Structures are given as structure tokens and as C-alpha cells.
GROMACS .gro file of C-alpha atoms in nm:
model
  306
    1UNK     CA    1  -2.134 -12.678   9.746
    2UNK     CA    2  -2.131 -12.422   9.432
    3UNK     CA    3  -2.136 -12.696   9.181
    4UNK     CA    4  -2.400 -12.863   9.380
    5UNK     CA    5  -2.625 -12.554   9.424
    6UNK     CA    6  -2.566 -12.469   9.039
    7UNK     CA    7  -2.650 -12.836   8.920
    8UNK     CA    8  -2.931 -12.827   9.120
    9UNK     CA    9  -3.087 -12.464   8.973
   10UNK     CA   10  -3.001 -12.659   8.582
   11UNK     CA   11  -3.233 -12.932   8.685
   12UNK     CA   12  -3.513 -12.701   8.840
   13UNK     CA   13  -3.492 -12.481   8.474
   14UNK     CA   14  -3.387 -12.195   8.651
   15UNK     CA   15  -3.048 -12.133   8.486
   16UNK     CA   16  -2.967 -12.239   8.086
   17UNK     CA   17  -2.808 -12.620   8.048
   18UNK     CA   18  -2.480 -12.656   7.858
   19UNK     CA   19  -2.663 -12.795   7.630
   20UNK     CA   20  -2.910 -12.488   7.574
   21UNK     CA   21  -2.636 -12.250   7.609
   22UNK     CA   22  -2.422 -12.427   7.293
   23UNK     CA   23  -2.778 -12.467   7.110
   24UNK     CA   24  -2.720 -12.239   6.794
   25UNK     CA   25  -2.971 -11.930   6.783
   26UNK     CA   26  -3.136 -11.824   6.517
   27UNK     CA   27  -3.080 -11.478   6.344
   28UNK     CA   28  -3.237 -11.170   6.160
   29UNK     CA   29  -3.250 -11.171   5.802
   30UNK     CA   30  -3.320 -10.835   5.626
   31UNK     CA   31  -3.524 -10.916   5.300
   32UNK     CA   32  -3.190 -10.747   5.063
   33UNK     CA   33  -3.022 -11.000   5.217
   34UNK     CA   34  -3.213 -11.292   5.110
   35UNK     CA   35  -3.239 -11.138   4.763
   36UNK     CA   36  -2.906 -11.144   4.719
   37UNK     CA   37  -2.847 -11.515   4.787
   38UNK     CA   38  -3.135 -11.553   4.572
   39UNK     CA   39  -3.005 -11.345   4.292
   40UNK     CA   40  -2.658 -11.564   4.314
   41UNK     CA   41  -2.769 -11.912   4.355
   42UNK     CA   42  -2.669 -11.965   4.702
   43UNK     CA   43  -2.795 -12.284   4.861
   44UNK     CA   44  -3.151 -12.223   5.054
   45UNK     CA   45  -3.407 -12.353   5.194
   46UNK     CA   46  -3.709 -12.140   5.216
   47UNK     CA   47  -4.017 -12.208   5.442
   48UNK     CA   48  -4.364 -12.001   5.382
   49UNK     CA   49  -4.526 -12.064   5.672
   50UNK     CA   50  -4.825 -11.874   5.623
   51UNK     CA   51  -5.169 -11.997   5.775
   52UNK     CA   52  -5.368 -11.964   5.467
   53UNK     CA   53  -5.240 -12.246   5.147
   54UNK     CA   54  -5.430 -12.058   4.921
   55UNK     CA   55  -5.217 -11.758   4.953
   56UNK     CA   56  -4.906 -11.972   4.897
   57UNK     CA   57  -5.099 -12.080   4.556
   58UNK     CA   58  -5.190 -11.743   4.456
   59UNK     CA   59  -4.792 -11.632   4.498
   60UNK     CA   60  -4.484 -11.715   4.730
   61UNK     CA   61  -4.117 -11.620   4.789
   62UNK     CA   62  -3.867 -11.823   4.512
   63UNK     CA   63  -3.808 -12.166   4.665
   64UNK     CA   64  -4.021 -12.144   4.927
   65UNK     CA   65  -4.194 -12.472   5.092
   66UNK     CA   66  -4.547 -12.460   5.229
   67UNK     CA   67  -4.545 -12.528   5.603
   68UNK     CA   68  -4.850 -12.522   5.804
   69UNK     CA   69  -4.801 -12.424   6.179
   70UNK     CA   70  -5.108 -12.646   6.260
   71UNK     CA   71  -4.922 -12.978   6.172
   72UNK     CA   72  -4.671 -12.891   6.391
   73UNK     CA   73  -4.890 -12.895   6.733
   74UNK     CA   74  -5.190 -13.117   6.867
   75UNK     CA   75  -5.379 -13.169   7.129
   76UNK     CA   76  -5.236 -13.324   7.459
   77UNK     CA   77  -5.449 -13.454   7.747
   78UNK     CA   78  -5.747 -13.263   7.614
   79UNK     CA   79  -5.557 -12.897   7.592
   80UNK     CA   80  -5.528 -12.776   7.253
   81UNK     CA   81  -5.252 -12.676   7.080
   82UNK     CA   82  -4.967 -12.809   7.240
   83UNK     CA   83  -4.597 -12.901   7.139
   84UNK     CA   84  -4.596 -13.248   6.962
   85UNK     CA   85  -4.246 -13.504   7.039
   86UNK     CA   86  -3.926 -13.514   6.887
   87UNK     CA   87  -4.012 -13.790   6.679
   88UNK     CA   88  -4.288 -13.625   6.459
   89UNK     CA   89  -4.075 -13.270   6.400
   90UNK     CA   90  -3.753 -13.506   6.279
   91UNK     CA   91  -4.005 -13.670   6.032
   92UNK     CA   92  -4.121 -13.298   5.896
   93UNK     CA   93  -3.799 -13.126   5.908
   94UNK     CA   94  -3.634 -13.415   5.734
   95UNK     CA   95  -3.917 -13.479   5.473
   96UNK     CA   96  -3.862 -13.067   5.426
   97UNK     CA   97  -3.547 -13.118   5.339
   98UNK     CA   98  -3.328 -12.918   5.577
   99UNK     CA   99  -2.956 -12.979   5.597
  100UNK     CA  100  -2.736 -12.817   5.896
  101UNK     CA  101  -2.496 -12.691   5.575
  102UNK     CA  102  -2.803 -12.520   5.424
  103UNK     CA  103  -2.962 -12.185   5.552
  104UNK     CA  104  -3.313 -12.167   5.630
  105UNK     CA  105  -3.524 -11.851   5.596
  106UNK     CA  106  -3.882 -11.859   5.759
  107UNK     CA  107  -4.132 -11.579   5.704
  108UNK     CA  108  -4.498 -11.559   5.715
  109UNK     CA  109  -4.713 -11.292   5.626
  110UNK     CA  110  -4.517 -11.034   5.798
  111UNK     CA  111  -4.737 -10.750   5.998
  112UNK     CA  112  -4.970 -10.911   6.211
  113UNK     CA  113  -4.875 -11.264   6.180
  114UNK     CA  114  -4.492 -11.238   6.206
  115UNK     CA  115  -4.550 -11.450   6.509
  116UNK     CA  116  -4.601 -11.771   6.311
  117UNK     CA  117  -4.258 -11.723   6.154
  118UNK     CA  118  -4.095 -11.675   6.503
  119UNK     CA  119  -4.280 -11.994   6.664
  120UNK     CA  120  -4.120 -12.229   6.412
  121UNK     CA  121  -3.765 -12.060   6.425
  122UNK     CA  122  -3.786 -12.115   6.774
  123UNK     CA  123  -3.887 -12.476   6.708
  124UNK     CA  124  -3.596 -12.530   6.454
  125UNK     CA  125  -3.372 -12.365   6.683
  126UNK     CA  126  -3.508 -12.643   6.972
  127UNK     CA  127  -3.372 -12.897   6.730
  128UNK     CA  128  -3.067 -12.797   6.721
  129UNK     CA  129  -3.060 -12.629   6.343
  130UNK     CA  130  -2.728 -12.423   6.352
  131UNK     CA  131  -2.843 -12.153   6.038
  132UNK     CA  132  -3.219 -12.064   6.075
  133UNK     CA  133  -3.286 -11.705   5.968
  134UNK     CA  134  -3.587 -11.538   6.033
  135UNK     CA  135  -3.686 -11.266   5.744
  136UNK     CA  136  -3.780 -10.912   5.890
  137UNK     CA  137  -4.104 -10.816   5.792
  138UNK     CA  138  -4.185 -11.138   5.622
  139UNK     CA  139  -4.420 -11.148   5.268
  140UNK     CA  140  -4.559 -10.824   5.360
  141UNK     CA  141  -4.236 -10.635   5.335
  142UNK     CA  142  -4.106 -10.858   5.018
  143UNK     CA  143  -4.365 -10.787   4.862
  144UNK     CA  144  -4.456 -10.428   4.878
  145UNK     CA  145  -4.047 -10.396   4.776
  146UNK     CA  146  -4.190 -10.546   4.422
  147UNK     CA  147  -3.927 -10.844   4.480
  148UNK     CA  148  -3.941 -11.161   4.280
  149UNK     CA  149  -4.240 -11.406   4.320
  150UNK     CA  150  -4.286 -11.748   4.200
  151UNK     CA  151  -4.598 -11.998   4.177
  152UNK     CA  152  -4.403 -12.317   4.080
  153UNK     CA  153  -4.321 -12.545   4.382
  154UNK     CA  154  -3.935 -12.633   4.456
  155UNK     CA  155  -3.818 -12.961   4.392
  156UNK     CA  156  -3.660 -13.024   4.716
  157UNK     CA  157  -3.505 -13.405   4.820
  158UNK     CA  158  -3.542 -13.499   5.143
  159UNK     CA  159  -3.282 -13.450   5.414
  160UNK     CA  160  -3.041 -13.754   5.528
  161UNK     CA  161  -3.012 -13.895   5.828
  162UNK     CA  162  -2.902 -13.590   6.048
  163UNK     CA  163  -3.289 -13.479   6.231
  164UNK     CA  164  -3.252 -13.856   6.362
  165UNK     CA  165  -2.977 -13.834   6.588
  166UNK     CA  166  -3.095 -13.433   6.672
  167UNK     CA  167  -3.295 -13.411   7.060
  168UNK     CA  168  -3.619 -13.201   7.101
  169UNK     CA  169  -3.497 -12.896   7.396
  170UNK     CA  170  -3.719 -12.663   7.371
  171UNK     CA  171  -3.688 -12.399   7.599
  172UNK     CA  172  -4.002 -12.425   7.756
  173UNK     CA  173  -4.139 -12.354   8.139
  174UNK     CA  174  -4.410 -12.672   8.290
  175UNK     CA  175  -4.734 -12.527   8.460
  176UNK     CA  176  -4.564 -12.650   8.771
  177UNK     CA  177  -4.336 -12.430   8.707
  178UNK     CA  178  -4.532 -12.149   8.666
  179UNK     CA  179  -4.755 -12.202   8.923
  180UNK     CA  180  -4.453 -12.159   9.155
  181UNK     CA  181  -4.349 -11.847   9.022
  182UNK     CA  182  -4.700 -11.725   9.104
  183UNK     CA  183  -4.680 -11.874   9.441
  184UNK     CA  184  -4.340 -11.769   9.570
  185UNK     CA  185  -4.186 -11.582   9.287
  186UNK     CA  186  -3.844 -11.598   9.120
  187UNK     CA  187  -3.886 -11.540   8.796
  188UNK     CA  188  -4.103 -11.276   8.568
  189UNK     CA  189  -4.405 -11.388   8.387
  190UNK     CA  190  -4.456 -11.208   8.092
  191UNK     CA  191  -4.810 -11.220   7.854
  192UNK     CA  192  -4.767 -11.145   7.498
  193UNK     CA  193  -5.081 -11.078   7.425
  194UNK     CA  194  -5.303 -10.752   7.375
  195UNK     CA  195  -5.349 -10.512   7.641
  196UNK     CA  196  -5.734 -10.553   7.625
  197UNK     CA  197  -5.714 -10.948   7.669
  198UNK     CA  198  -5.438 -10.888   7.918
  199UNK     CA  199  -5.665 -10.715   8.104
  200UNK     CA  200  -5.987 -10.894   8.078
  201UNK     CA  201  -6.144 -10.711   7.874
  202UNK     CA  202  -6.169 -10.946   7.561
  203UNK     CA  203  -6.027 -11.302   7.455
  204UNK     CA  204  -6.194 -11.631   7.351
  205UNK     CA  205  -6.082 -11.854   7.668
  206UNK     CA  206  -6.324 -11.990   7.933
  207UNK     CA  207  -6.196 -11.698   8.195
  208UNK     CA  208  -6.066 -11.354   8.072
  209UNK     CA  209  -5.778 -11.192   8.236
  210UNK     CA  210  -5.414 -11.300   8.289
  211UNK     CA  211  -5.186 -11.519   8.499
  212UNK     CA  212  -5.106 -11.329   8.871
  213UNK     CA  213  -4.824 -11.114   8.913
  214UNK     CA  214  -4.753 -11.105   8.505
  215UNK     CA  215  -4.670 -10.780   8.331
  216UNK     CA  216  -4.792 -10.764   7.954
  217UNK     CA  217  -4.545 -10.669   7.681
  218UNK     CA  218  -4.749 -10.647   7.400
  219UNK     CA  219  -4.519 -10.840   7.117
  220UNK     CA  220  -4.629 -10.594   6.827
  221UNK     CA  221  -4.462 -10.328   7.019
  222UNK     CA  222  -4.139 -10.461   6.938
  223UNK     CA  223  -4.200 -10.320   6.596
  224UNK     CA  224  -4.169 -10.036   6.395
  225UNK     CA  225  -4.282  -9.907   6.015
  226UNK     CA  226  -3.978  -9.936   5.774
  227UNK     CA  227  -4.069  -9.860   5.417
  228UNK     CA  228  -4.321 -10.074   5.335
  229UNK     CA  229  -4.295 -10.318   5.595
  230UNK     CA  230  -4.290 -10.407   5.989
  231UNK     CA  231  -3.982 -10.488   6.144
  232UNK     CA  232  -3.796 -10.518   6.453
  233UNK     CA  233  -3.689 -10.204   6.680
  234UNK     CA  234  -3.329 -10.125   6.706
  235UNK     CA  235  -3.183 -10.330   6.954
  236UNK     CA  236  -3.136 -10.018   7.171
  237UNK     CA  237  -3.514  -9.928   7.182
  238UNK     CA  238  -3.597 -10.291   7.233
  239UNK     CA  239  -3.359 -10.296   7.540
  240UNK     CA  240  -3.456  -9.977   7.692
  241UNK     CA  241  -3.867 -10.069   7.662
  242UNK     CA  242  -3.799 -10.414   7.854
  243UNK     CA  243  -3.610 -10.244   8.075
  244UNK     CA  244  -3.833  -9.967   8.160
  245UNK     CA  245  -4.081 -10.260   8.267
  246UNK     CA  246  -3.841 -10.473   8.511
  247UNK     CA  247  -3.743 -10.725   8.233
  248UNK     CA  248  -3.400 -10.724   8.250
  249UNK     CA  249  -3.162 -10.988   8.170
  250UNK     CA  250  -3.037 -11.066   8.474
  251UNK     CA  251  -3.360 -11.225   8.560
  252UNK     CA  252  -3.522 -11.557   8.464
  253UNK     CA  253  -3.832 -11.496   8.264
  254UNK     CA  254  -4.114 -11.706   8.121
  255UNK     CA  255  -4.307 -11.557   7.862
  256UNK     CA  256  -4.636 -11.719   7.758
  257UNK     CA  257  -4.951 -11.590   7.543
  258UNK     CA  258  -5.261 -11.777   7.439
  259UNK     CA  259  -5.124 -12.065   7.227
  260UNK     CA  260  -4.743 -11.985   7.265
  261UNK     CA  261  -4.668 -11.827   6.924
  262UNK     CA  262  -4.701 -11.482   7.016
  263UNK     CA  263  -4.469 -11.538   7.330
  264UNK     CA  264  -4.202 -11.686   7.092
  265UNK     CA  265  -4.198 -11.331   6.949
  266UNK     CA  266  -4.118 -11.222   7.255
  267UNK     CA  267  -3.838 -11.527   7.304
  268UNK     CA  268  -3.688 -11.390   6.959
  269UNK     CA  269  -3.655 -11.015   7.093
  270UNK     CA  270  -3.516 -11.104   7.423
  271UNK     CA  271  -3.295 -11.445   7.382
  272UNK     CA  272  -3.151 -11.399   7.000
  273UNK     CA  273  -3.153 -10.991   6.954
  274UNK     CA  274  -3.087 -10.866   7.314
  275UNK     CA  275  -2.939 -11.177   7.412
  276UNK     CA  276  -3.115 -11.275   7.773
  277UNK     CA  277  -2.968 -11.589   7.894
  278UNK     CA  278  -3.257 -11.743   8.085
  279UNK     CA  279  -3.608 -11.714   7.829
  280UNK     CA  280  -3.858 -11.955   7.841
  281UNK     CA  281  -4.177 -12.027   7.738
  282UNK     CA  282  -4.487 -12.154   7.901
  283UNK     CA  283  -4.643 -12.362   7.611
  284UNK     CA  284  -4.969 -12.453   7.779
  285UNK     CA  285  -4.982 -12.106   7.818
  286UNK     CA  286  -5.326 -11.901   7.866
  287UNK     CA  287  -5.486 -12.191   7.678
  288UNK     CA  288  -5.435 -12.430   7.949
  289UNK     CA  289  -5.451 -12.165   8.238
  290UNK     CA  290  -5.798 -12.031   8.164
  291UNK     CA  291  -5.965 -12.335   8.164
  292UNK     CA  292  -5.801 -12.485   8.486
  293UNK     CA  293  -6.067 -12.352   8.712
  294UNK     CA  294  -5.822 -12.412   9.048
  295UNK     CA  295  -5.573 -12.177   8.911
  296UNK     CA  296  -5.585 -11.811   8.973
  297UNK     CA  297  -5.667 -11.489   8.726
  298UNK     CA  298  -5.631 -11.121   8.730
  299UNK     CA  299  -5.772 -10.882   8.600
  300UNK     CA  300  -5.682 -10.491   8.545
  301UNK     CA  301  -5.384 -10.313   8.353
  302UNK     CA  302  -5.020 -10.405   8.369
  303UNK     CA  303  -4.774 -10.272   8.633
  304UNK     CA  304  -4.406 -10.242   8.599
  305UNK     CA  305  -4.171 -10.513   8.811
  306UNK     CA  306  -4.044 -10.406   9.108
   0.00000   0.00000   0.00000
């Protein structure tokens, strides 16, 4: 009866899969670190996945590839901004080059756009990449550190044949899902997002507000100044503010946001530095919510979990 009830709570999403649980993570990379590699030739592949090309142009980390976020989602059944198959990210990661033998660092522009950086190492990590780095305080902390720069592009081959026998399992909650968290509970939702859109107070969606029942963890306050540069919190402070709002990892939580990049910020924090075992994310997330006009908002400040 055990194995039965457990086998049943895998298929429902409401415990990890072996198969998510043996999924490498990704991991931290402090920018010495990655200067250091650089410095003695080690093997690397380097994605700059800032929004704007013409910043990549004007300047970029040594051997970094341009990657644009926006290629890696479309629209799906009219919502925006949604997760694209396995067979289109095995096509990009391959023609990117990246090997399981070869690191990969992944920064963007560090500050207020870290969360770019974190969507696609959560993507890479949904492939099944087993050495994806993400670099703490991305450009914005190399940078101001007066570390090398380059303008030339790398000449990187294309990967072999590994991305085509690699699945797509993203950890990822349906709006079914969701909606029967809201219902009859289970799980904490958690929004990403800033307080003031949290609370309905500003935001670009059809309906302001947030999903029912959701407490907002803001995912810039997982940061701190460090030199020159943004970074994570100590893992201790990062435990004891989730804590202090009910988000504890004995619980299964689904974090979402407007488009689903800030809440993998969130997903880094929680699954790879404090080590939750059940993090998801809502992709449709407020995107999709605010504009189904069935589904319920709130409106008002957050509230700790019970």
C-alpha cells in the first residue's frame, strides 16, 4: 500500500521522480573562480545571455556565446511566453556547442536581470546537463572587478550527438495543478515578483493582483551588495528568511512570477543552494492566470503561511 500511495503522489507531481532526484543541479560560481579557469586554459563554455545583442557587441566575458532568452520560449495556444519542446532546446544546446565533459557558466547582466541567467540554468539543468554553473553577480560584478573583456566571438564546433538522446523534465507545476492548490491546498504558492505587483498595485497583465492564498518572496531579496556586485545571501540568511515566511522544505512548493524567469530565481535559492526537495515552477505563471477571466485574484499585502 506504501509503494502504491508513493507511486501514486510521483505521478500527481507531488513528490520528486527518480529521475528528477538523480537530475544533476546546477551550482554557484564566484566570478575568481571563473577567472581562474580562464587564466589556465581550462575547457569552457561560456553563455552571455543578456537581453540586449548590442551590449554583447560593445564587450562580453572571454569565450562567451550570445544566447537570447527569447529564442528559447514562444507562444502556446495564444499565451505568451511559454516553454518550447525538447526537440528545439537539443537543436540550440547542441548547435551551442555544449558537451556533458565541458563546464558551462551562464551570466547575464547581473543586478537586476540575474534572473535571465537563472531561467536558462534551470533549463540546462531540465536537460539533464551534469556541470552548469551559474556566475554570482553576473557582467555587473565582472566587470566593475576590471576583469578581462573580449569583443571577438569564440569559435565553438558544435556538440555531438549527446542533446539527442537527453529528455526535456523540467520541473514545472500545470495550471491544473495550481488551481488545486488554490482550491484545496497542499502545497505553497509562491510569487516572485514585486511587492507592489504582488499586491495590485502595478503590473502590465489584464488583472492586477496575485494568485489566492500565495505569499510573495520578492526574488531580489535573496541578494546582498558584495564589492561591486549583487550576489546571493549566505545560505543561512536565505534559510532563515524562507523560513520566517512558512517556506520550509518539508513542504511542496510552486513558485511562479509573470513569465517564469523571476520564479526560477527563486527555484535556484531554494532547490540548488538550500536544497528543497520538492520546487516547481508554474510556467504559465501570472501571464496565463491574469488573463483567464474564470480564475480567481487577490489583492492586498502578503501574509506569512500558517
Amino acid at each position: 500500500m506504501t509503494r502504491l500511495l508513493l507511486a501514486l503522489a510521483c505521478a500527481l507531481g507531488l513528490v520528486p521522480t527518480a529521475t528528477a532526484q538523480a537530475r544533476p543541479l546546477p551550482q554557484l560560481l564566484p566570478t575568481d573562480t571563473l577567472a581562474a579557469w580562464l587564466a589556465r586554459g581550462t575547457p569552457v563554455r561560456v553563455l552571455d545571455v543578456r537581453l540586449d545583442v548590442w551590449s554583447y557587441l560593445k564587450g562580453h566575458l572571454p569565450e562567451a556565446q550570445y544566447l537570447n532568452v527569447e529564442t528559447l520560449r514562444a507562444s502556446r495556444g495564444g499565451v505568451p511566453v511559454q516553454l518550447l519542446e525538447a526537440p528545439a532546446y537539443r537543436a540550440i544546446f547542441q548547435r551551442l556547442g555544449l558537451e556533458p565533459s565541458v563546464p558551462v557558466v551562464v551570466y547575464s547582466a547581473g543586478e537586476t536581470l540575474n534572473i535571465d541567467a537563472t531561467w536558462v540554468t534551470w533549463l540546462l539543468a531540465a536537460m539533464g546537463h551534469p556541470r552548469v554553473y551559474l556566475l554570482d553577480g553576473g557582467y555587473y560584478k565582472w566587470s566593475f572587478e576590471h576583469r578581462a573583456m573580449a569583443r571577438r566571438y569564440p569559435r565553438v564546433a558544435s556538440a555531438g550527438s549527446w542533446w539527442s538522446r537527453r529528455a526535456f523534465e523540467p520541473d514545472t507545476a500545470s495550471l491544473a495543478e495550481v488551481r488545486r492548490v488554490v482550491e484545496r491546498g497542499g502545497a505553497v504558492l509562491v510569487d516572485a515578483r514585486p511587492p507592489e505587483q504582488f499586491a495590485g498595485e502595478a503590473g502590465t497583465q489584464m488583472r492586477l493582483g496575485h494568485i489566492p492564498g500565495a505569499l510573495n518572496h520578492w526574488w531580489q531579496d535573496d541578494l546582498e551588495t558584495s564589492g561591486f556586485g549583487r550576489v546571493f545571501k549566505p545560505v543561512e540568511a536565505l534559510r532563515a528568511s524562507y523560513a520566517a515566511q512558512g517556506i520550509t522544505p518539508d513542504r511542496d512548493i510552486i513558485l511562479y512570477c509573470n513569465t517564469s524567469t523571476e520564479a526560477s530565481h527563486l527555484w535556484f535559492a531554494l532547490r540548488v543552494l538550500l536544497g528543497y526537495p520538492r520546487v516547481r515552477i508554474y510556467a504559465g505563471s501570472w501571464t496565463e492566470w491574469a488573463e483567464r477571466e474564470e480564475l480567481p485574484v487577490a489583492t492586498g499585502p502578503s501574509r506569512a503561511s500558517p
